[in-house]
JSON list of C-alpha atoms in Angstrom, two decimals:
[
{"chain": "A", "resi": 1, "resn": "ASP", "atom": "CA", "xyz": [82.26, 23.51, 84.20]},
{"chain": "A", "resi": 2, "resn": "ALA", "atom": "CA", "xyz": [80.66, 22.33, 87.49]},
{"chain": "A", "resi": 3, "resn": "LEU", "atom": "CA", "xyz": [80.37, 25.69, 88.98]},
{"chain": "A", "resi": 4, "resn": "ALA", "atom": "CA", "xyz": [78.50, 26.94, 85.26]},
{"chain": "A", "resi": 5, "resn": "GLN", "atom": "CA", "xyz": [76.16, 24.21, 85.70]},
{"chain": "A", "resi": 6, "resn": "LEU", "atom": "CA", "xyz": [75.58, 25.04, 89.32]},
{"chain": "A", "resi": 7, "resn": "GLU", "atom": "CA", "xyz": [74.89, 28.89, 88.60]},
{"chain": "A", "resi": 8, "resn": "ALA", "atom": "CA", "xyz": [72.66, 28.00, 85.51]},
{"chain": "A", "resi": 9, "resn": "LEU", "atom": "CA", "xyz": [70.54, 25.32, 87.73]},
{"chain": "A", "resi": 10, "resn": "SER", "atom": "CA", "xyz": [70.55, 28.34, 91.01]},
{"chain": "A", "resi": 11, "resn": "ALA", "atom": "CA", "xyz": [69.03, 30.67, 88.35]},
{"chain": "A", "resi": 12, "resn": "PHE", "atom": "CA", "xyz": [66.42, 27.93, 87.00]},
{"chain": "A", "resi": 13, "resn": "ALA", "atom": "CA", "xyz": [65.92, 27.31, 90.44]},
{"chain": "A", "resi": 14, "resn": "GLY", "atom": "CA", "xyz": [65.27, 31.20, 91.52]},
{"chain": "A", "resi": 15, "resn": "TYR", "atom": "CA", "xyz": [63.11, 31.32, 88.32]},
{"chain": "A", "resi": 16, "resn": "ALA", "atom": "CA", "xyz": [60.63, 28.90, 89.37]},
{"chain": "A", "resi": 17, "resn": "PHE", "atom": "CA", "xyz": [60.66, 29.75, 92.78]},
{"chain": "A", "resi": 18, "resn": "GLU", "atom": "CA", "xyz": [59.59, 33.35, 92.03]},
{"chain": "A", "resi": 19, "resn": "ARG", "atom": "CA", "xyz": [56.62, 31.90, 89.77]},
{"chain": "A", "resi": 20, "resn": "PRO", "atom": "CA", "xyz": [54.75, 28.98, 91.55]},
{"chain": "A", "resi": 21, "resn": "ASP", "atom": "CA", "xyz": [51.52, 29.24, 89.18]},
{"chain": "A", "resi": 22, "resn": "ASP", "atom": "CA", "xyz": [53.95, 28.45, 86.30]},
{"chain": "A", "resi": 23, "resn": "VAL", "atom": "CA", "xyz": [53.84, 24.61, 85.59]},
{"chain": "A", "resi": 24, "resn": "PHE", "atom": "CA", "xyz": [56.63, 22.21, 84.90]},
{"chain": "A", "resi": 25, "resn": "PRO", "atom": "CA", "xyz": [56.13, 20.74, 81.34]},
{"chain": "A", "resi": 26, "resn": "GLU", "atom": "CA", "xyz": [55.79, 17.19, 80.41]},
{"chain": "A", "resi": 27, "resn": "VAL", "atom": "CA", "xyz": [58.49, 16.24, 77.67]},
{"chain": "A", "resi": 28, "resn": "LEU", "atom": "CA", "xyz": [58.61, 13.73, 75.80]},
{"chain": "A", "resi": 29, "resn": "ASP", "atom": "CA", "xyz": [61.38, 11.45, 74.35]},
{"chain": "A", "resi": 30, "resn": "ASP", "atom": "CA", "xyz": [60.02, 10.05, 71.06]},
{"chain": "A", "resi": 31, "resn": "GLY", "atom": "CA", "xyz": [57.39, 11.64, 68.51]},
{"chain": "A", "resi": 32, "resn": "PHE", "atom": "CA", "xyz": [56.48, 15.32, 67.95]},
{"chain": "A", "resi": 33, "resn": "VAL", "atom": "CA", "xyz": [53.48, 17.25, 69.85]},
{"chain": "A", "resi": 34, "resn": "LEU", "atom": "CA", "xyz": [53.01, 20.57, 71.64]},
{"chain": "A", "resi": 35, "resn": "GLU", "atom": "CA", "xyz": [49.85, 20.90, 73.38]},
{"chain": "A", "resi": 36, "resn": "ALA", "atom": "CA", "xyz": [49.38, 24.08, 75.68]},
{"chain": "A", "resi": 37, "resn": "ARG", "atom": "CA", "xyz": [46.55, 24.83, 77.63]},
{"chain": "A", "resi": 38, "resn": "GLY", "atom": "CA", "xyz": [45.93, 28.47, 79.46]},
{"chain": "A", "resi": 39, "resn": "LEU", "atom": "CA", "xyz": [49.21, 29.89, 77.50]},
{"chain": "A", "resi": 40, "resn": "GLY", "atom": "CA", "xyz": [50.72, 32.91, 78.28]},
{"chain": "A", "resi": 41, "resn": "HIS", "atom": "CA", "xyz": [53.90, 35.26, 77.86]},
{"chain": "A", "resi": 42, "resn": "PRO", "atom": "CA", "xyz": [56.10, 35.08, 80.83]},
{"chain": "A", "resi": 43, "resn": "LEU", "atom": "CA", "xyz": [57.04, 38.56, 80.39]},
{"chain": "A", "resi": 44, "resn": "LEU", "atom": "CA", "xyz": [53.57, 40.04, 80.65]},
{"chain": "A", "resi": 45, "resn": "ASP", "atom": "CA", "xyz": [52.17, 40.97, 83.98]},
{"chain": "A", "resi": 46, "resn": "LYS", "atom": "CA", "xyz": [48.63, 39.84, 82.93]},
{"chain": "A", "resi": 47, "resn": "PRO", "atom": "CA", "xyz": [48.87, 38.03, 79.68]},
{"chain": "A", "resi": 48, "resn": "VAL", "atom": "CA", "xyz": [45.79, 36.57, 77.97]},
{"chain": "A", "resi": 49, "resn": "ARG", "atom": "CA", "xyz": [45.99, 32.81, 77.77]},
{"chain": "A", "resi": 50, "resn": "ASN", "atom": "CA", "xyz": [45.06, 30.49, 74.76]},
{"chain": "A", "resi": 51, "resn": "ASP", "atom": "CA", "xyz": [45.09, 26.96, 74.44]},
{"chain": "A", "resi": 52, "resn": "VAL", "atom": "CA", "xyz": [47.33, 25.74, 71.47]},
{"chain": "A", "resi": 53, "resn": "THR", "atom": "CA", "xyz": [47.90, 22.27, 70.03]},
{"chain": "A", "resi": 54, "resn": "LEU", "atom": "CA", "xyz": [49.84, 20.78, 67.69]},
{"chain": "A", "resi": 55, "resn": "SER", "atom": "CA", "xyz": [49.03, 17.24, 68.42]},
{"chain": "A", "resi": 56, "resn": "GLY", "atom": "CA", "xyz": [51.73, 15.46, 65.55]},
{"chain": "A", "resi": 57, "resn": "PRO", "atom": "CA", "xyz": [54.68, 15.89, 62.92]},
{"chain": "A", "resi": 58, "resn": "GLY", "atom": "CA", "xyz": [53.52, 17.51, 59.38]},
{"chain": "A", "resi": 59, "resn": "GLN", "atom": "CA", "xyz": [50.91, 20.00, 60.82]},
{"chain": "A", "resi": 60, "resn": "ALA", "atom": "CA", "xyz": [50.43, 24.19, 61.14]},
{"chain": "A", "resi": 61, "resn": "LEU", "atom": "CA", "xyz": [48.55, 26.86, 62.43]},
{"chain": "A", "resi": 62, "resn": "ILE", "atom": "CA", "xyz": [48.02, 29.43, 59.66]},
{"chain": "A", "resi": 63, "resn": "ILE", "atom": "CA", "xyz": [47.32, 32.51, 61.97]},
{"chain": "A", "resi": 64, "resn": "THR", "atom": "CA", "xyz": [45.51, 35.64, 60.73]},
{"chain": "A", "resi": 65, "resn": "GLY", "atom": "CA", "xyz": [44.20, 38.63, 62.60]},
{"chain": "A", "resi": 66, "resn": "SER", "atom": "CA", "xyz": [44.49, 42.82, 62.21]},
{"chain": "A", "resi": 67, "resn": "ASN", "atom": "CA", "xyz": [47.76, 44.69, 63.19]},
{"chain": "A", "resi": 68, "resn": "MET", "atom": "CA", "xyz": [48.09, 44.68, 67.01]},
{"chain": "A", "resi": 69, "resn": "SER", "atom": "CA", "xyz": [45.61, 41.74, 67.59]},
{"chain": "A", "resi": 70, "resn": "GLY", "atom": "CA", "xyz": [48.22, 38.89, 68.95]},
{"chain": "A", "resi": 71, "resn": "LYS", "atom": "CA", "xyz": [49.27, 36.68, 66.34]},
{"chain": "A", "resi": 72, "resn": "THR", "atom": "CA", "xyz": [53.00, 37.55, 66.39]},
{"chain": "A", "resi": 73, "resn": "THR", "atom": "CA", "xyz": [52.86, 37.69, 70.12]},
{"chain": "A", "resi": 74, "resn": "LEU", "atom": "CA", "xyz": [51.41, 34.04, 70.20]},
{"chain": "A", "resi": 75, "resn": "MET", "atom": "CA", "xyz": [54.21, 32.64, 67.84]},
{"chain": "A", "resi": 76, "resn": "ARG", "atom": "CA", "xyz": [57.03, 34.21, 70.01]},
{"chain": "A", "resi": 77, "resn": "THR", "atom": "CA", "xyz": [54.97, 32.65, 73.40]},
{"chain": "A", "resi": 78, "resn": "MET", "atom": "CA", "xyz": [54.95, 29.29, 71.61]},
{"chain": "A", "resi": 79, "resn": "GLY", "atom": "CA", "xyz": [58.59, 29.08, 71.12]},
{"chain": "A", "resi": 80, "resn": "LEU", "atom": "CA", "xyz": [60.00, 30.62, 73.95]},
{"chain": "A", "resi": 81, "resn": "SER", "atom": "CA", "xyz": [58.03, 28.05, 75.92]},
{"chain": "A", "resi": 82, "resn": "THR", "atom": "CA", "xyz": [59.21, 25.42, 74.06]},
{"chain": "A", "resi": 83, "resn": "VAL", "atom": "CA", "xyz": [62.96, 26.53, 74.32]},
{"chain": "A", "resi": 84, "resn": "MET", "atom": "CA", "xyz": [61.91, 26.79, 78.23]},
{"chain": "A", "resi": 85, "resn": "ALA", "atom": "CA", "xyz": [60.70, 23.72, 78.57]},
{"chain": "A", "resi": 86, "resn": "LEU", "atom": "CA", "xyz": [63.42, 22.02, 76.99]},
{"chain": "A", "resi": 87, "resn": "ALA", "atom": "CA", "xyz": [66.06, 23.63, 79.05]},
{"chain": "A", "resi": 88, "resn": "GLY", "atom": "CA", "xyz": [64.04, 22.23, 82.03]},
{"chain": "A", "resi": 89, "resn": "LEU", "atom": "CA", "xyz": [61.94, 25.66, 83.29]},
{"chain": "A", "resi": 90, "resn": "PRO", "atom": "CA", "xyz": [58.42, 25.78, 84.29]},
{"chain": "A", "resi": 91, "resn": "VAL", "atom": "CA", "xyz": [56.22, 27.90, 81.62]},
{"chain": "A", "resi": 92, "resn": "THR", "atom": "CA", "xyz": [53.48, 30.38, 81.90]},
{"chain": "A", "resi": 93, "resn": "ALA", "atom": "CA", "xyz": [50.53, 27.84, 81.37]},
{"chain": "A", "resi": 94, "resn": "SER", "atom": "CA", "xyz": [48.07, 25.49, 83.25]},
{"chain": "A", "resi": 95, "resn": "ALA", "atom": "CA", "xyz": [49.55, 22.47, 81.52]},
{"chain": "A", "resi": 96, "resn": "PHE", "atom": "CA", "xyz": [52.13, 22.00, 78.52]},
{"chain": "A", "resi": 97, "resn": "ARG", "atom": "CA", "xyz": [53.09, 18.70, 76.80]},
{"chain": "A", "resi": 98, "resn": "VAL", "atom": "CA", "xyz": [56.09, 18.52, 74.42]},
{"chain": "A", "resi": 99, "resn": "GLY", "atom": "CA", "xyz": [58.33, 16.78, 72.53]},
{"chain": "A", "resi": 100, "resn": "ARG", "atom": "CA", "xyz": [61.86, 17.38, 72.05]},
{"chain": "A", "resi": 101, "resn": "THR", "atom": "CA", "xyz": [62.36, 19.60, 69.16]},
{"chain": "A", "resi": 102, "resn": "GLN", "atom": "CA", "xyz": [64.29, 22.20, 67.12]},
{"chain": "A", "resi": 103, "resn": "VAL", "atom": "CA", "xyz": [62.43, 25.49, 67.09]},
{"chain": "A", "resi": 104, "resn": "LEU", "atom": "CA", "xyz": [63.12, 27.24, 63.94]},
{"chain": "A", "resi": 105, "resn": "THR", "atom": "CA", "xyz": [62.58, 30.91, 63.27]},
{"chain": "A", "resi": 106, "resn": "SER", "atom": "CA", "xyz": [61.90, 33.65, 60.41]},
{"chain": "A", "resi": 107, "resn": "MET", "atom": "CA", "xyz": [61.01, 36.49, 62.54]},
{"chain": "A", "resi": 108, "resn": "ARG", "atom": "CA", "xyz": [62.23, 40.27, 62.56]},
{"chain": "A", "resi": 109, "resn": "VAL", "atom": "CA", "xyz": [64.56, 39.36, 60.02]},
{"chain": "A", "resi": 110, "resn": "LYS", "atom": "CA", "xyz": [66.56, 42.70, 58.92]},
{"chain": "A", "resi": 111, "resn": "ASP", "atom": "CA", "xyz": [68.56, 43.81, 55.92]},
{"chain": "A", "resi": 112, "resn": "SER", "atom": "CA", "xyz": [72.14, 44.92, 56.06]},
{"chain": "A", "resi": 113, "resn": "LEU", "atom": "CA", "xyz": [74.08, 47.44, 54.33]},
{"chain": "A", "resi": 114, "resn": "GLU", "atom": "CA", "xyz": [77.42, 46.35, 55.37]},
{"chain": "A", "resi": 115, "resn": "ARG", "atom": "CA", "xyz": [76.99, 43.04, 53.91]},
{"chain": "A", "resi": 116, "resn": "GLY", "atom": "CA", "xyz": [74.98, 44.05, 50.76]},
{"chain": "A", "resi": 117, "resn": "VAL", "atom": "CA", "xyz": [71.90, 42.03, 51.76]},
{"chain": "A", "resi": 118, "resn": "SER", "atom": "CA", "xyz": [68.07, 43.36, 51.13]},
{"chain": "A", "resi": 119, "resn": "TYR", "atom": "CA", "xyz": [65.11, 42.22, 53.30]},
{"chain": "A", "resi": 120, "resn": "PHE", "atom": "CA", "xyz": [63.89, 39.90, 50.75]},
{"chain": "A", "resi": 121, "resn": "TYR", "atom": "CA", "xyz": [67.63, 38.28, 50.46]},
{"chain": "A", "resi": 122, "resn": "ALA", "atom": "CA", "xyz": [67.82, 37.95, 54.20]},
{"chain": "A", "resi": 123, "resn": "GLU", "atom": "CA", "xyz": [64.67, 36.41, 54.91]},
{"chain": "A", "resi": 124, "resn": "VAL", "atom": "CA", "xyz": [65.56, 34.00, 51.61]},
{"chain": "A", "resi": 125, "resn": "GLN", "atom": "CA", "xyz": [68.83, 32.70, 53.83]},
{"chain": "A", "resi": 126, "resn": "ARG", "atom": "CA", "xyz": [66.89, 32.23, 56.81]},
{"chain": "A", "resi": 127, "resn": "ILE", "atom": "CA", "xyz": [64.33, 30.47, 54.81]},
{"chain": "A", "resi": 128, "resn": "LYS", "atom": "CA", "xyz": [67.01, 28.19, 53.29]},
{"chain": "A", "resi": 129, "resn": "LEU", "atom": "CA", "xyz": [68.74, 27.49, 56.61]},
{"chain": "A", "resi": 130, "resn": "LEU", "atom": "CA", "xyz": [65.38, 26.45, 58.13]},
{"chain": "A", "resi": 131, "resn": "LEU", "atom": "CA", "xyz": [64.93, 23.91, 55.27]},
{"chain": "A", "resi": 132, "resn": "ASP", "atom": "CA", "xyz": [68.02, 22.78, 55.57]},
{"chain": "A", "resi": 133, "resn": "THR", "atom": "CA", "xyz": [67.85, 21.94, 59.22]},
{"chain": "A", "resi": 134, "resn": "SER", "atom": "CA", "xyz": [64.19, 20.34, 58.53]},
{"chain": "A", "resi": 135, "resn": "ARG", "atom": "CA", "xyz": [65.62, 18.22, 56.05]},
{"chain": "A", "resi": 136, "resn": "ALA", "atom": "CA", "xyz": [68.62, 17.02, 58.36]},
{"chain": "A", "resi": 137, "resn": "ASN", "atom": "CA", "xyz": [65.98, 16.52, 61.19]},
{"chain": "A", "resi": 138, "resn": "PRO", "atom": "CA", "xyz": [62.91, 14.89, 59.79]},
{"chain": "A", "resi": 139, "resn": "ASN", "atom": "CA", "xyz": [59.76, 15.11, 62.03]},
{"chain": "A", "resi": 140, "resn": "ALA", "atom": "CA", "xyz": [61.75, 16.92, 64.67]},
{"chain": "A", "resi": 141, "resn": "CYS", "atom": "CA", "xyz": [61.51, 20.43, 64.09]},
{"chain": "A", "resi": 142, "resn": "LEU", "atom": "CA", "xyz": [58.78, 23.37, 65.20]},
{"chain": "A", "resi": 143, "resn": "PHE", "atom": "CA", "xyz": [58.83, 26.26, 62.96]},
{"chain": "A", "resi": 144, "resn": "LEU", "atom": "CA", "xyz": [57.70, 29.95, 63.47]},
{"chain": "A", "resi": 145, "resn": "LEU", "atom": "CA", "xyz": [57.17, 32.24, 60.50]},
{"chain": "A", "resi": 146, "resn": "ASP", "atom": "CA", "xyz": [56.17, 35.56, 60.55]},
{"chain": "A", "resi": 147, "resn": "GLU", "atom": "CA", "xyz": [54.95, 37.44, 57.71]},
{"chain": "A", "resi": 148, "resn": "LEU", "atom": "CA", "xyz": [56.66, 35.51, 55.08]},
{"chain": "A", "resi": 149, "resn": "PHE", "atom": "CA", "xyz": [58.08, 37.17, 52.01]},
{"chain": "A", "resi": 150, "resn": "MET", "atom": "CA", "xyz": [56.77, 40.73, 52.54]},
{"chain": "A", "resi": 151, "resn": "GLY", "atom": "CA", "xyz": [59.65, 42.02, 50.14]},
{"chain": "A", "resi": 152, "resn": "THR", "atom": "CA", "xyz": [57.89, 40.77, 46.90]},
{"chain": "A", "resi": 153, "resn": "ASN", "atom": "CA", "xyz": [54.97, 40.92, 45.35]},
{"chain": "A", "resi": 154, "resn": "ALA", "atom": "CA", "xyz": [51.56, 39.46, 46.02]},
{"chain": "A", "resi": 155, "resn": "LYS", "atom": "CA", "xyz": [51.39, 36.97, 43.60]},
{"chain": "A", "resi": 156, "resn": "GLU", "atom": "CA", "xyz": [54.99, 35.70, 44.05]},
{"chain": "A", "resi": 157, "resn": "ARG", "atom": "CA", "xyz": [54.56, 35.65, 47.99]},
{"chain": "A", "resi": 158, "resn": "THR", "atom": "CA", "xyz": [51.57, 33.73, 47.99]},
{"chain": "A", "resi": 159, "resn": "LEU", "atom": "CA", "xyz": [53.07, 31.27, 45.59]},
{"chain": "A", "resi": 160, "resn": "ALA", "atom": "CA", "xyz": [56.10, 31.13, 47.55]},
{"chain": "A", "resi": 161, "resn": "SER", "atom": "CA", "xyz": [54.48, 30.83, 50.62]},
{"chain": "A", "resi": 162, "resn": "LYS", "atom": "CA", "xyz": [52.51, 28.07, 49.89]},
{"chain": "A", "resi": 163, "resn": "HIS", "atom": "CA", "xyz": [55.49, 25.95, 48.17]},
{"chain": "A", "resi": 164, "resn": "LEU", "atom": "CA", "xyz": [57.46, 26.23, 51.70]},
{"chain": "A", "resi": 165, "resn": "LEU", "atom": "CA", "xyz": [55.04, 25.12, 54.01]},
{"chain": "A", "resi": 166, "resn": "ARG", "atom": "CA", "xyz": [53.91, 22.30, 51.75]},
{"chain": "A", "resi": 167, "resn": "GLU", "atom": "CA", "xyz": [57.71, 21.38, 52.30]},
{"chain": "A", "resi": 168, "resn": "LEU", "atom": "CA", "xyz": [58.29, 21.98, 55.60]},
{"chain": "A", "resi": 169, "resn": "LEU", "atom": "CA", "xyz": [54.88, 19.67, 56.37]},
{"chain": "A", "resi": 170, "resn": "SER", "atom": "CA", "xyz": [56.29, 17.11, 53.87]},
{"chain": "A", "resi": 171, "resn": "LEU", "atom": "CA", "xyz": [59.53, 17.05, 55.93]},
{"chain": "A", "resi": 172, "resn": "GLY", "atom": "CA", "xyz": [57.15, 16.57, 59.37]},
{"chain": "A", "resi": 173, "resn": "ALA", "atom": "CA", "xyz": [58.25, 19.98, 60.71]},
{"chain": "A", "resi": 174, "resn": "ALA", "atom": "CA", "xyz": [55.22, 21.40, 62.47]},
{"chain": "A", "resi": 175, "resn": "GLY", "atom": "CA", "xyz": [54.62, 25.00, 63.56]},
{"chain": "A", "resi": 176, "resn": "ALA", "atom": "CA", "xyz": [52.74, 28.13, 62.67]},
{"chain": "A", "resi": 177, "resn": "VAL", "atom": "CA", "xyz": [52.61, 31.05, 60.35]},
{"chain": "A", "resi": 178, "resn": "THR", "atom": "CA", "xyz": [51.13, 34.70, 60.65]},
{"chain": "A", "resi": 179, "resn": "THR", "atom": "CA", "xyz": [49.87, 36.25, 57.75]},
{"chain": "A", "resi": 180, "resn": "HIS", "atom": "CA", "xyz": [47.82, 39.08, 56.01]},
{"chain": "A", "resi": 181, "resn": "ASP", "atom": "CA", "xyz": [47.11, 36.93, 52.74]},
{"chain": "A", "resi": 182, "resn": "LEU", "atom": "CA", "xyz": [44.16, 35.05, 53.39]},
{"chain": "A", "resi": 183, "resn": "ALA", "atom": "CA", "xyz": [45.12, 33.19, 50.23]},
{"chain": "A", "resi": 184, "resn": "LEU", "atom": "CA", "xyz": [47.36, 31.15, 52.24]},
{"chain": "A", "resi": 185, "resn": "CYS", "atom": "CA", "xyz": [44.36, 29.79, 54.61]},
{"chain": "A", "resi": 186, "resn": "GLU", "atom": "CA", "xyz": [43.45, 27.96, 50.92]},
{"chain": "A", "resi": 187, "resn": "LEU", "atom": "CA", "xyz": [45.70, 25.25, 52.21]},
{"chain": "A", "resi": 188, "resn": "GLU", "atom": "CA", "xyz": [43.27, 23.91, 54.93]},
{"chain": "A", "resi": 189, "resn": "GLN", "atom": "CA", "xyz": [41.24, 22.82, 52.31]},
{"chain": "A", "resi": 190, "resn": "GLU", "atom": "CA", "xyz": [44.11, 21.52, 50.05]},
{"chain": "A", "resi": 191, "resn": "LEU", "atom": "CA", "xyz": [45.95, 19.85, 52.78]},
{"chain": "A", "resi": 192, "resn": "THR", "atom": "CA", "xyz": [42.93, 18.28, 54.59]},
{"chain": "A", "resi": 193, "resn": "GLY", "atom": "CA", "xyz": [44.16, 17.42, 58.32]},
{"chain": "A", "resi": 194, "resn": "LYS", "atom": "CA", "xyz": [47.49, 19.15, 58.22]},
{"chain": "A", "resi": 195, "resn": "THR", "atom": "CA", "xyz": [46.69, 23.05, 58.54]},
{"chain": "A", "resi": 196, "resn": "ARG", "atom": "CA", "xyz": [44.19, 24.72, 60.62]},
{"chain": "A", "resi": 197, "resn": "ASN", "atom": "CA", "xyz": [43.29, 28.08, 60.24]},
{"chain": "A", "resi": 198, "resn": "VAL", "atom": "CA", "xyz": [42.71, 30.29, 63.37]},
{"chain": "A", "resi": 199, "resn": "HIS", "atom": "CA", "xyz": [42.75, 34.07, 64.00]},
{"chain": "A", "resi": 200, "resn": "PHE", "atom": "CA", "xyz": [42.72, 37.06, 66.25]},
{"chain": "A", "resi": 201, "resn": "ARG", "atom": "CA", "xyz": [40.13, 39.82, 65.92]},
{"chain": "A", "resi": 202, "resn": "ASP", "atom": "CA", "xyz": [39.42, 43.42, 66.79]},
{"chain": "A", "resi": 203, "resn": "LEU", "atom": "CA", "xyz": [36.87, 45.39, 68.03]},
{"chain": "A", "resi": 204, "resn": "ILE", "atom": "CA", "xyz": [35.40, 48.90, 67.69]},
{"chain": "A", "resi": 205, "resn": "VAL", "atom": "CA", "xyz": [33.96, 49.74, 71.01]},
{"chain": "A", "resi": 206, "resn": "GLU", "atom": "CA", "xyz": [32.37, 53.54, 71.28]},
{"chain": "A", "resi": 207, "resn": "GLY", "atom": "CA", "xyz": [34.94, 54.64, 68.92]},
{"chain": "A", "resi": 208, "resn": "GLU", "atom": "CA", "xyz": [37.71, 53.02, 70.26]},
{"chain": "A", "resi": 209, "resn": "MET", "atom": "CA", "xyz": [39.49, 49.95, 68.79]},
{"chain": "A", "resi": 210, "resn": "THR", "atom": "CA", "xyz": [40.16, 47.26, 71.53]},
{"chain": "A", "resi": 211, "resn": "PHE", "atom": "CA", "xyz": [41.53, 43.68, 71.16]},
{"chain": "A", "resi": 212, "resn": "ASP", "atom": "CA", "xyz": [41.10, 40.85, 73.40]},
{"chain": "A", "resi": 213, "resn": "TYR", "atom": "CA", "xyz": [43.79, 38.79, 72.36]},
{"chain": "A", "resi": 214, "resn": "THR", "atom": "CA", "xyz": [41.58, 35.46, 72.01]},
{"chain": "A", "resi": 215, "resn": "LEU", "atom": "CA", "xyz": [42.31, 32.69, 69.89]},
{"chain": "A", "resi": 216, "resn": "ARG", "atom": "CA", "xyz": [39.52, 31.78, 67.26]},
{"chain": "A", "resi": 217, "resn": "PRO", "atom": "CA", "xyz": [39.04, 29.23, 64.90]},
{"chain": "A", "resi": 218, "resn": "GLY", "atom": "CA", "xyz": [38.63, 30.06, 61.21]},
{"chain": "A", "resi": 219, "resn": "ILE", "atom": "CA", "xyz": [39.82, 33.12, 59.09]},
{"chain": "A", "resi": 220, "resn": "VAL", "atom": "CA", "xyz": [39.29, 36.48, 60.40]},
{"chain": "A", "resi": 221, "resn": "THR", "atom": "CA", "xyz": [36.75, 38.72, 58.78]},
{"chain": "A", "resi": 222, "resn": "THR", "atom": "CA", "xyz": [37.98, 42.10, 60.28]},
{"chain": "A", "resi": 223, "resn": "THR", "atom": "CA", "xyz": [40.78, 44.60, 59.20]},
{"chain": "A", "resi": 224, "resn": "ASN", "atom": "CA", "xyz": [42.40, 47.93, 60.63]},
{"chain": "A", "resi": 225, "resn": "ALA", "atom": "CA", "xyz": [44.84, 49.02, 58.69]},
{"chain": "A", "resi": 226, "resn": "LEU", "atom": "CA", "xyz": [42.72, 51.97, 57.44]},
{"chain": "A", "resi": 227, "resn": "GLU", "atom": "CA", "xyz": [41.51, 52.69, 60.86]},
{"chain": "A", "resi": 228, "resn": "VAL", "atom": "CA", "xyz": [45.00, 52.79, 61.97]},
{"chain": "A", "resi": 229, "resn": "LEU", "atom": "CA", "xyz": [46.19, 55.17, 59.60]},
{"chain": "A", "resi": 230, "resn": "ARG", "atom": "CA", "xyz": [43.27, 57.14, 60.24]},
{"chain": "A", "resi": 231, "resn": "ARG", "atom": "CA", "xyz": [44.23, 57.50, 64.20]},
{"chain": "A", "resi": 232, "resn": "ALA", "atom": "CA", "xyz": [47.68, 58.08, 62.89]},
{"chain": "A", "resi": 233, "resn": "GLY", "atom": "CA", "xyz": [46.79, 61.49, 60.91]},
{"chain": "A", "resi": 234, "resn": "VAL", "atom": "CA", "xyz": [46.50, 59.67, 57.67]},
{"chain": "A", "resi": 235, "resn": "VAL", "atom": "CA", "xyz": [43.40, 59.94, 56.07]},
{"chain": "A", "resi": 236, "resn": "VAL", "atom": "CA", "xyz": [42.90, 57.24, 52.87]},
{"chain": "A", "resi": 237, "resn": "THR", "atom": "CA", "xyz": [39.99, 58.02, 50.62]},
{"chain": "A", "resi": 238, "resn": "SER", "atom": "CA", "xyz": [38.74, 55.68, 48.09]}
]
């Protein structure tokens, strides 16, 4: 056990030595908070850095944006940085402050022929586990949800997603969800002070699609699905 601990601490020390620009986070023992300044993904050579704030339990970011704009990468960065911070590692940020929390995710869910589980049911199982954990640990969970309930129709997806977010926030869990369903953004009006709409956008510069990967307040106003199809050789006409 002592050798294993020494090896782990040596690996942590080596990582910190190789990344002198990263910062050691402030970890709070009481109460949930996640405040990051200049946050970037540690596996990117030159990450675009963003500020992210969840100032207390029962708060959520609803992240909209076009395809490939950076939504999922931001959530992965939030989750990975939180796990690293709680483990005692420095994080890729100019400042990072977090309470002791349990990170819960529904990302990259897969179906299973072996288990006879469809994509939708696999996601339902993950969500059930996420809810049970949040109920057992009120005010102490960070949820990260990527494109909820894509395996069902738009109407039921919206209803289920809104219900799930209301339930998680009522339990004091905090986190973020990415979505292309702009109806989910209505929660900002419904749950005043609990959800906040933010977005990434794409730009067309001299006929080329570009992204600045900068997080902005509000709901996205641009889309690029048809443009992505066109560039892949699939032209959709009305």
